[in-house]
Tab-separated table of C-alpha atoms in Angstrom:
chain	number	residue	atom	x	y	z
A	158	MET	CA	-8.292	-2.770	-9.131
A	159	ALA	CA	-7.627	-6.083	-7.197
A	160	ASP	CA	-7.924	-5.631	-3.396
A	161	SER	CA	-5.495	-8.315	-2.443
A	162	LEU	CA	-2.884	-10.475	-4.435
A	163	VAL	CA	-5.366	-13.562	-4.542
A	164	ASP	CA	-7.915	-11.693	-6.531
A	165	TYR	CA	-5.840	-11.606	-9.614
A	166	GLU	CA	-6.198	-15.604	-9.727
A	167	SER	CA	-10.104	-15.185	-10.922
A	168	LEU	CA	-9.107	-11.564	-12.991
A	169	ALA	CA	-6.692	-13.965	-15.194
A	170	ALA	CA	-9.125	-17.055	-15.463
A	171	ALA	CA	-11.382	-14.932	-17.100
A	172	VAL	CA	-8.598	-14.144	-20.659
A	173	LEU	CA	-6.150	-16.978	-20.206
A	174	PRO	CA	-6.793	-20.376	-21.948
A	175	ALA	CA	-7.622	-23.364	-19.468
A	176	GLU	CA	-4.327	-25.385	-20.241
A	177	VAL	CA	-2.505	-22.556	-19.438
A	178	ARG	CA	-4.306	-21.616	-15.971
A	179	ASP	CA	-3.636	-25.199	-15.208
A	180	PHE	CA	-0.233	-24.944	-16.097
A	181	VAL	CA	0.641	-22.297	-13.794
A	182	ALA	CA	-1.849	-23.251	-11.057
A	183	GLY	CA	-1.264	-26.884	-10.952
A	184	GLY	CA	0.825	-29.237	-8.513
A	185	SER	CA	2.060	-32.455	-8.789
A	186	GLY	CA	0.259	-35.664	-8.197
A	187	SER	CA	-3.050	-35.001	-5.715
A	188	GLU	CA	-1.530	-31.770	-5.386
A	189	THR	CA	-1.508	-32.526	-1.536
A	190	THR	CA	1.829	-30.157	-0.911
A	191	LEU	CA	0.218	-27.463	-3.403
A	192	ARG	CA	-2.689	-27.246	-0.608
A	193	LEU	CA	-0.063	-27.586	2.077
A	194	ASN	CA	1.707	-24.393	1.589
A	195	ARG	CA	-0.966	-22.297	2.162
A	196	ALA	CA	-2.515	-24.081	4.939
A	197	ALA	CA	0.525	-23.574	6.723
A	198	LEU	CA	0.858	-20.209	6.264
A	199	ASP	CA	-2.770	-19.765	7.183
A	200	SER	CA	-2.068	-21.521	10.390
A	201	ILE	CA	0.537	-19.527	11.679
A	202	THR	CA	-0.278	-16.464	14.375
A	203	VAL	CA	1.950	-13.356	14.937
A	204	THR	CA	1.191	-11.793	18.381
A	205	PRO	CA	1.594	-7.915	17.988
A	206	ARG	CA	3.768	-5.558	20.100
A	207	VAL	CA	1.804	-2.313	21.130
A	208	LEU	CA	2.751	1.102	22.110
A	209	ALA	CA	5.321	0.982	19.614
A	210	GLY	CA	5.975	4.344	18.579
A	211	VAL	CA	6.247	3.203	15.245
A	212	ASP	CA	4.786	5.511	12.058
A	213	GLU	CA	6.242	4.855	8.698
A	214	PRO	CA	7.568	0.934	9.009
A	215	GLY	CA	11.149	0.814	7.134
A	216	THR	CA	11.166	-2.413	4.670
A	217	SER	CA	14.487	-1.669	2.952
A	218	CYS	CA	16.783	-4.520	3.064
A	219	THR	CA	20.629	-6.349	1.853
A	220	LEU	CA	20.397	-9.243	0.126
A	221	LEU	CA	23.435	-10.830	-1.179
A	222	GLY	CA	25.069	-7.713	-1.827
A	223	GLY	CA	21.992	-5.785	-2.990
A	224	GLN	CA	20.072	-3.154	-1.545
A	225	PHE	CA	16.621	-3.431	-1.905
A	226	ALA	CA	13.307	-1.679	-1.341
A	227	MET	CA	11.384	-4.693	0.627
A	228	PRO	CA	12.676	-8.647	1.669
A	229	VAL	CA	10.996	-9.646	-1.589
A	230	ALA	CA	12.222	-11.231	-5.062
A	231	VAL	CA	10.206	-11.963	-7.876
A	232	ALA	CA	10.442	-16.200	-7.958
A	233	PRO	CA	11.902	-17.790	-11.140
A	234	MET	CA	9.096	-18.983	-13.363
A	235	ALA	CA	8.983	-20.207	-16.753
A	236	TYR	CA	7.745	-19.315	-20.139
A	237	GLN	CA	6.097	-16.121	-18.906
A	238	ARG	CA	4.850	-15.222	-22.598
A	239	LEU	CA	2.480	-17.825	-22.005
A	240	LEU	CA	0.670	-15.337	-19.830
A	241	HIS	CA	1.343	-12.031	-21.883
A	242	PRO	CA	3.406	-11.348	-25.216
A	243	GLU	CA	5.911	-9.284	-23.484
A	244	GLY	CA	6.518	-11.650	-20.812
A	245	GLU	CA	9.282	-11.776	-18.777
A	246	LEU	CA	9.977	-8.252	-19.828
A	247	LEU	CA	6.858	-6.550	-18.310
A	248	LEU	CA	7.052	-8.789	-14.945
A	249	ALA	CA	10.940	-7.362	-14.936
A	250	ALA	CA	10.099	-3.926	-15.428
A	251	ALA	CA	7.413	-3.971	-12.679
A	252	ALA	CA	10.417	-5.439	-10.441
A	253	ALA	CA	12.432	-2.655	-11.102
A	254	THR	CA	9.995	0.131	-10.299
A	255	ALA	CA	8.881	-1.907	-6.741
A	256	GLY	CA	12.839	-1.906	-6.309
A	257	ILE	CA	13.076	-5.917	-5.774
A	258	PRO	CA	15.263	-8.366	-7.411
A	259	TYR	CA	13.920	-10.400	-10.567
A	260	VAL	CA	15.178	-14.168	-10.824
A	261	ILE	CA	15.456	-14.757	-14.316
A	262	SER	CA	14.612	-18.284	-15.310
A	263	THR	CA	16.752	-20.788	-16.993
A	264	LEU	CA	13.382	-21.438	-18.849
A	265	SER	CA	12.325	-17.999	-19.750
A	266	SER	CA	10.807	-17.316	-22.646
A	267	VAL	CA	13.091	-13.959	-23.190
A	268	PRO	CA	16.556	-14.283	-23.115
A	269	LEU	CA	18.508	-13.060	-19.504
A	270	GLU	CA	20.274	-10.550	-21.417
A	271	LYS	CA	17.226	-8.674	-22.353
A	272	ILE	CA	15.809	-9.430	-18.987
A	273	ALA	CA	19.123	-8.520	-16.964
A	274	ALA	CA	19.333	-5.056	-19.098
A	275	VAL	CA	15.713	-3.984	-17.499
A	276	THR	CA	16.398	-4.836	-13.766
A	277	PRO	CA	18.281	-6.179	-10.997
A	278	SER	CA	18.455	-9.551	-11.636
A	279	TRP	CA	19.434	-13.045	-10.457
A	280	PHE	CA	19.970	-15.926	-12.703
A	281	GLN	CA	18.254	-19.338	-11.832
A	282	LEU	CA	19.745	-22.249	-13.103
A	283	TYR	CA	18.744	-25.446	-14.079
A	284	TRP	CA	21.367	-28.536	-14.175
A	285	LEU	CA	21.160	-29.409	-17.782
A	286	ARG	CA	23.051	-32.800	-19.471
A	287	ASP	CA	25.257	-30.492	-21.084
A	288	ARG	CA	27.885	-29.635	-18.676
A	289	GLY	CA	29.117	-27.240	-21.287
A	290	LEU	CA	25.851	-25.056	-21.729
A	291	VAL	CA	25.720	-24.972	-17.795
A	292	ARG	CA	29.007	-23.256	-17.985
A	293	THR	CA	27.902	-20.703	-20.780
A	294	LEU	CA	24.428	-20.074	-18.945
A	295	ALA	CA	26.548	-19.230	-15.647
A	296	GLU	CA	29.247	-16.758	-17.976
A	297	ARG	CA	26.213	-15.388	-19.819
A	298	ALA	CA	24.883	-14.391	-16.368
A	299	THR	CA	27.863	-12.702	-15.121
A	300	ALA	CA	28.252	-10.552	-18.237
A	301	ALA	CA	25.039	-9.574	-18.403
A	302	GLY	CA	25.490	-8.388	-14.613
A	303	CYS	CA	23.114	-10.612	-12.593
A	304	GLY	CA	23.889	-10.385	-9.102
A	305	ALA	CA	23.694	-13.962	-7.936
A	306	LEU	CA	23.444	-17.464	-9.228
A	307	MET	CA	20.277	-19.382	-7.805
A	308	VAL	CA	20.754	-23.136	-8.620
A	309	THR	CA	17.351	-25.348	-8.593
A	310	VAL	CA	18.356	-29.105	-6.769
A	311	ASP	CA	15.300	-30.289	-6.668
A	312	VAL	CA	14.050	-31.246	-10.389
A	313	PRO	CA	16.375	-34.611	-11.393
A	314	VAL	CA	13.166	-35.273	-13.089
A	315	MET	CA	9.849	-33.451	-13.331
A	316	GLY	CA	6.702	-33.988	-10.575
A	317	ARG	CA	4.027	-35.475	-12.499
A	318	ARG	CA	1.461	-32.741	-12.991
A	319	LEU	CA	-1.657	-34.148	-13.553
A	320	ARG	CA	-3.421	-31.254	-15.197
A	321	ASP	CA	-0.673	-31.261	-17.919
A	322	VAL	CA	-1.150	-34.631	-18.714
A	323	ARG	CA	-4.655	-34.377	-18.494
A	324	ASN	CA	-4.481	-31.586	-20.909
A	325	SER	CA	-1.890	-33.022	-23.157
A	326	PHE	CA	-0.200	-29.548	-22.325
A	327	ALA	CA	2.747	-27.969	-24.967
A	328	LEU	CA	3.670	-25.202	-25.702
A	329	PRO	CA	2.756	-22.869	-28.504
A	330	PRO	CA	5.245	-22.229	-31.114
A	331	GLU	CA	6.023	-18.456	-30.449
A	332	VAL	CA	6.994	-19.553	-26.654
A	333	VAL	CA	10.572	-21.044	-26.424
A	334	ALA	CA	13.140	-21.491	-23.873
A	335	ALA	CA	15.096	-18.564	-25.136
A	336	ASN	CA	18.319	-19.106	-22.904
A	337	ILE	CA	19.151	-22.866	-24.298
A	338	VAL	CA	17.189	-23.145	-27.930
A	339	ASP	CA	16.058	-21.432	-30.521
A	340	MET	CA	14.354	-23.673	-32.337
A	341	VAL	CA	11.162	-26.066	-31.562
A	342	THR	CA	11.484	-28.923	-29.352
A	343	GLU	CA	9.647	-31.928	-27.578
A	344	ALA	CA	7.899	-28.956	-25.605
A	345	HIS	CA	6.244	-27.974	-28.526
A	346	SER	CA	4.942	-31.571	-29.375
A	347	ALA	CA	1.479	-32.174	-28.373
A	348	VAL	CA	1.231	-35.889	-27.020
A	349	PRO	CA	-2.297	-37.159	-26.201
A	350	GLY	CA	-1.579	-38.232	-22.223
A	351	LEU	CA	1.647	-36.725	-21.490
A	352	SER	CA	2.922	-33.296	-20.675
A	353	ALA	CA	5.297	-32.109	-23.513
A	354	ILE	CA	6.983	-30.015	-20.689
A	355	ALA	CA	7.859	-32.720	-18.791
A	356	ALA	CA	9.403	-34.511	-21.873
A	357	HIS	CA	11.484	-31.415	-22.860
A	358	THR	CA	12.680	-31.355	-19.332
A	359	ALA	CA	13.754	-35.206	-19.107
A	360	SER	CA	16.165	-34.851	-22.117
A	361	ALA	CA	17.102	-31.472	-21.270
A	362	PHE	CA	18.142	-31.807	-17.248
A	363	ASP	CA	20.767	-33.965	-15.592
A	364	PRO	CA	18.839	-36.446	-13.211
A	365	ALA	CA	22.041	-37.053	-11.708
A	366	VAL	CA	23.264	-33.788	-10.351
A	367	GLY	CA	25.178	-34.119	-7.052
A	368	TRP	CA	27.237	-32.230	-4.397
A	369	SER	CA	30.297	-32.411	-6.482
A	370	ASP	CA	28.488	-30.854	-9.145
A	371	LEU	CA	27.462	-28.115	-6.887
A	372	GLN	CA	31.232	-27.622	-5.764
A	373	TRP	CA	32.593	-27.301	-9.551
A	374	LEU	CA	29.606	-24.494	-9.797
A	375	ARG	CA	30.902	-22.481	-6.402
A	376	SER	CA	34.394	-22.846	-7.731
A	377	SER	CA	33.602	-21.522	-11.117
A	378	SER	CA	31.733	-18.600	-10.545
A	379	GLU	CA	32.533	-15.402	-8.191
A	380	LEU	CA	28.741	-14.581	-8.247
A	381	PRO	CA	27.151	-15.140	-5.150
A	382	LEU	CA	25.853	-18.549	-4.837
A	383	VAL	CA	22.109	-19.416	-3.746
A	384	VAL	CA	21.029	-23.322	-3.783
A	385	LYS	CA	16.958	-23.732	-4.363
A	386	GLY	CA	14.809	-26.656	-3.271
A	387	ILE	CA	16.006	-27.404	-0.026
A	388	LEU	CA	13.911	-28.860	2.820
A	389	ASP	CA	15.859	-31.243	4.966
A	390	PRO	CA	18.480	-29.040	7.513
A	391	ARG	CA	21.082	-31.795	6.875
A	392	ASP	CA	21.076	-30.594	3.137
A	393	ALA	CA	21.423	-27.031	4.213
A	394	ARG	CA	23.998	-27.038	6.492
A	395	ARG	CA	26.144	-29.198	3.753
A	396	ALA	CA	25.042	-26.248	1.560
A	397	ALA	CA	26.539	-23.587	3.878
A	398	ASP	CA	29.727	-26.176	4.128
A	399	LEU	CA	30.342	-25.819	1.018
A	400	GLY	CA	30.409	-22.318	0.736
A	401	VAL	CA	27.223	-21.005	-0.622
A	402	ASP	CA	25.939	-17.204	0.011
A	403	GLY	CA	21.980	-18.722	0.469
A	404	VAL	CA	19.480	-21.262	0.697
A	405	VAL	CA	15.914	-21.387	-0.623
A	406	VAL	CA	13.709	-23.290	1.511
A	407	SER	CA	11.099	-24.780	-1.338
A	408	ASN	CA	9.274	-27.421	-2.850
A	409	HIS	CA	8.889	-25.932	-5.847
A	410	GLY	CA	5.229	-24.301	-5.454
A	411	GLY	CA	4.178	-28.126	-4.742
A	412	ARG	CA	5.069	-29.110	-8.250
A	413	GLN	CA	7.700	-31.566	-7.580
A	414	LEU	CA	7.424	-34.182	-4.687
A	415	ASP	CA	3.623	-34.582	-3.999
A	416	GLY	CA	3.934	-35.464	0.286
A	417	ALA	CA	6.458	-32.746	1.117
A	418	PRO	CA	6.468	-30.662	3.732
A	419	ALA	CA	5.396	-26.751	3.336
A	420	SER	CA	8.242	-24.636	2.662
A	421	ILE	CA	7.109	-22.974	5.942
A	422	ASP	CA	6.993	-25.533	8.278
A	423	ALA	CA	10.706	-26.920	6.820
A	424	LEU	CA	11.928	-22.959	7.419
A	425	GLY	CA	12.524	-23.256	10.928
A	426	PRO	CA	14.955	-26.191	11.363
A	427	VAL	CA	16.953	-24.747	8.205
A	428	VAL	CA	17.467	-21.563	9.783
A	429	ASP	CA	18.847	-23.274	13.136
A	430	ALA	CA	21.218	-25.584	10.942
A	431	VAL	CA	22.783	-22.546	8.913
A	432	GLY	CA	22.885	-20.158	11.437
A	433	ASN	CA	24.758	-17.041	10.317
A	434	HIS	CA	26.573	-18.838	7.938
A	435	CYS	CA	24.249	-17.728	4.681
A	436	ALA	CA	21.242	-16.503	3.741
A	437	VAL	CA	17.717	-18.095	4.085
A	438	LEU	CA	15.011	-17.576	1.882
A	439	VAL	CA	11.395	-19.343	1.466
A	440	ASP	CA	8.689	-19.661	-0.816
A	441	GLY	CA	5.352	-21.587	-1.399
A	442	GLY	CA	2.147	-19.945	-0.917
A	443	VAL	CA	2.910	-16.522	-0.352
A	444	ARG	CA	-0.083	-14.311	-0.788
A	445	GLY	CA	0.192	-11.277	0.852
A	446	GLY	CA	2.224	-8.728	3.324
A	447	ILE	CA	1.392	-11.087	6.461
A	448	ASP	CA	3.056	-13.705	5.101
A	449	VAL	CA	6.231	-11.806	4.415
A	450	VAL	CA	6.053	-10.676	7.979
A	451	LYS	CA	5.696	-14.733	9.168
A	452	ALA	CA	8.191	-15.972	7.081
A	453	LEU	CA	10.696	-13.215	8.461
A	454	ALA	CA	9.363	-13.848	12.066
A	455	LEU	CA	10.562	-17.708	11.590
A	456	GLY	CA	13.651	-16.213	10.730
A	457	ALA	CA	14.037	-16.144	6.636
A	458	SER	CA	16.002	-13.263	5.014
A	459	ALA	CA	13.492	-12.626	2.536
A	460	VAL	CA	10.789	-14.249	0.694
A	461	LEU	CA	10.620	-15.458	-2.982
A	462	ILE	CA	6.550	-14.868	-4.708
A	463	GLY	CA	5.468	-16.699	-7.556
A	464	ARG	CA	2.186	-17.599	-8.992
A	465	PRO	CA	0.203	-14.270	-7.580
A	466	LEU	CA	2.724	-12.137	-10.050
A	467	LEU	CA	1.889	-14.160	-13.116
A	468	TRP	CA	-2.142	-13.782	-12.936
A	469	ALA	CA	-1.215	-10.320	-12.391
A	470	LEU	CA	1.053	-10.255	-15.497
A	471	ALA	CA	-1.785	-11.945	-17.669
A	472	VAL	CA	-3.944	-8.702	-16.845
A	473	GLU	CA	-1.153	-6.477	-17.239
A	474	ALA	CA	-1.433	-5.266	-13.732
A	475	VAL	CA	1.934	-6.389	-12.254
A	476	ASP	CA	3.249	-2.980	-11.367
A	477	GLU	CA	-0.401	-2.812	-9.083
A	478	ALA	CA	0.311	-6.083	-7.693
A	479	LEU	CA	3.794	-5.216	-6.280
A	480	ALA	CA	2.894	-1.826	-5.080
A	481	LEU	CA	-0.073	-3.738	-3.240
A	482	LEU	CA	2.050	-6.115	-1.645
A	483	GLY	CA	4.301	-3.562	-0.146
A	484	GLN	CA	1.529	-1.474	1.161
A	485	GLU	CA	0.536	-4.724	2.692
A	486	LEU	CA	3.712	-5.313	4.014
A	487	ARG	CA	4.031	-2.241	5.586
A	488	ASP	CA	0.331	-2.068	7.200
A	489	ALA	CA	1.256	-5.478	8.815
A	490	MET	CA	4.329	-4.146	10.191
A	491	LEU	CA	2.510	-1.576	11.488
A	492	LEU	CA	-0.298	-3.183	13.018
A	493	ALA	CA	2.257	-5.771	14.624
A	494	GLY	CA	4.450	-2.742	16.090
A	495	CYS	CA	7.751	-3.266	14.087
A	496	GLY	CA	9.760	-0.233	12.605
A	497	ASP	CA	11.901	-1.910	10.933
A	498	LEU	CA	12.509	-5.789	9.792
A	499	ALA	CA	14.919	-6.461	12.674
A	500	ALA	CA	11.449	-6.058	14.983
A	501	VAL	CA	9.973	-8.299	12.612
A	502	ALA	CA	12.177	-11.073	13.632
A	503	ARG	CA	11.362	-10.755	17.156
A	504	LEU	CA	8.200	-11.215	16.937
A	505	THR	CA	6.709	-14.266	18.492
A	506	THR	CA	4.769	-16.873	16.261
A	507	GLY	CA	2.407	-19.775	17.074
A	508	ARG	CA	0.216	-22.022	15.338
A	509	THR	CA	-3.525	-22.276	15.179
A	510	PRO	CA	-4.418	-25.938	15.089
A	511	TRP	CA	-7.622	-25.966	14.096
A	512	LEU	CA	-6.443	-24.731	10.415
A	513	ILE	CA	-3.379	-27.102	10.367
A	514	SER	CA	-6.324	-30.085	10.549
A	515	SER	CA	-8.770	-28.359	8.050
């Protein structure tokens, strides 16, 4: 039994191969942005309201037309069968139990249709060189009943993840990108001093994707469209002007441009830029209920949570982890004097300078 979501990382370390731990935990370059995500969240303070008369805080919310138990979604994460033989299916079932959306990765190791049958899902779409395959994936997501498309736009190339390079990391044969291949690819061929995952990304992803492609996707699918990987408010506004239904403020968990700002620091300017034109979600470093409160107080509609759930998946504790997150959220709201999410949005936040510089 873990006492906090942070505990699952050490529990997982006892059962996972070192190279898999590094694949999940690592960031790009010197991992500056990876560290910034957590440091920035730690530096934010929340001023509680007192005598609020709150007994049981309400955490339910509406996101992209769906009703959910709390403003949290499972982030899209690739190759979950690296962590557990059931992979995405086990985590998706936990999301269903918790009443939150599960975002299916293009690079999931279980076909999207099987995952969508388990829980209310959104489908995350990487932009592939094969435009026909992009269209097919969007159509499959629609047919499977996914509630939204979430297109990731911050991976023209994969960030240089030195842990994977040093480990010459490659996928085992039994773990595949089930939505786009049915055979062994470059991702399975270990080469000394290289990341096989990065090699596969370079061959499959289109680095030249642009705004016209996003406009094409908006016009070709009736599903709500979310753009993930935005940090600059100018990009957020342009996406909103194209009619997207949401943006995700994200630096890809510190796994792309090393030196990019912490996601939580980019959140406020993006919220101001889009106004009420679309939902604004955020990810990066979320490790507990108080982090959800901080994000919502800064204007987010919801948060995505990633790595802690992968660590919990490795030790078959995803139901426990999501129940713990829900309890932490309710406790934080009660301590802050918030009876509902609207009250959270009215909280006052600040910064602790000594934590910013540490």
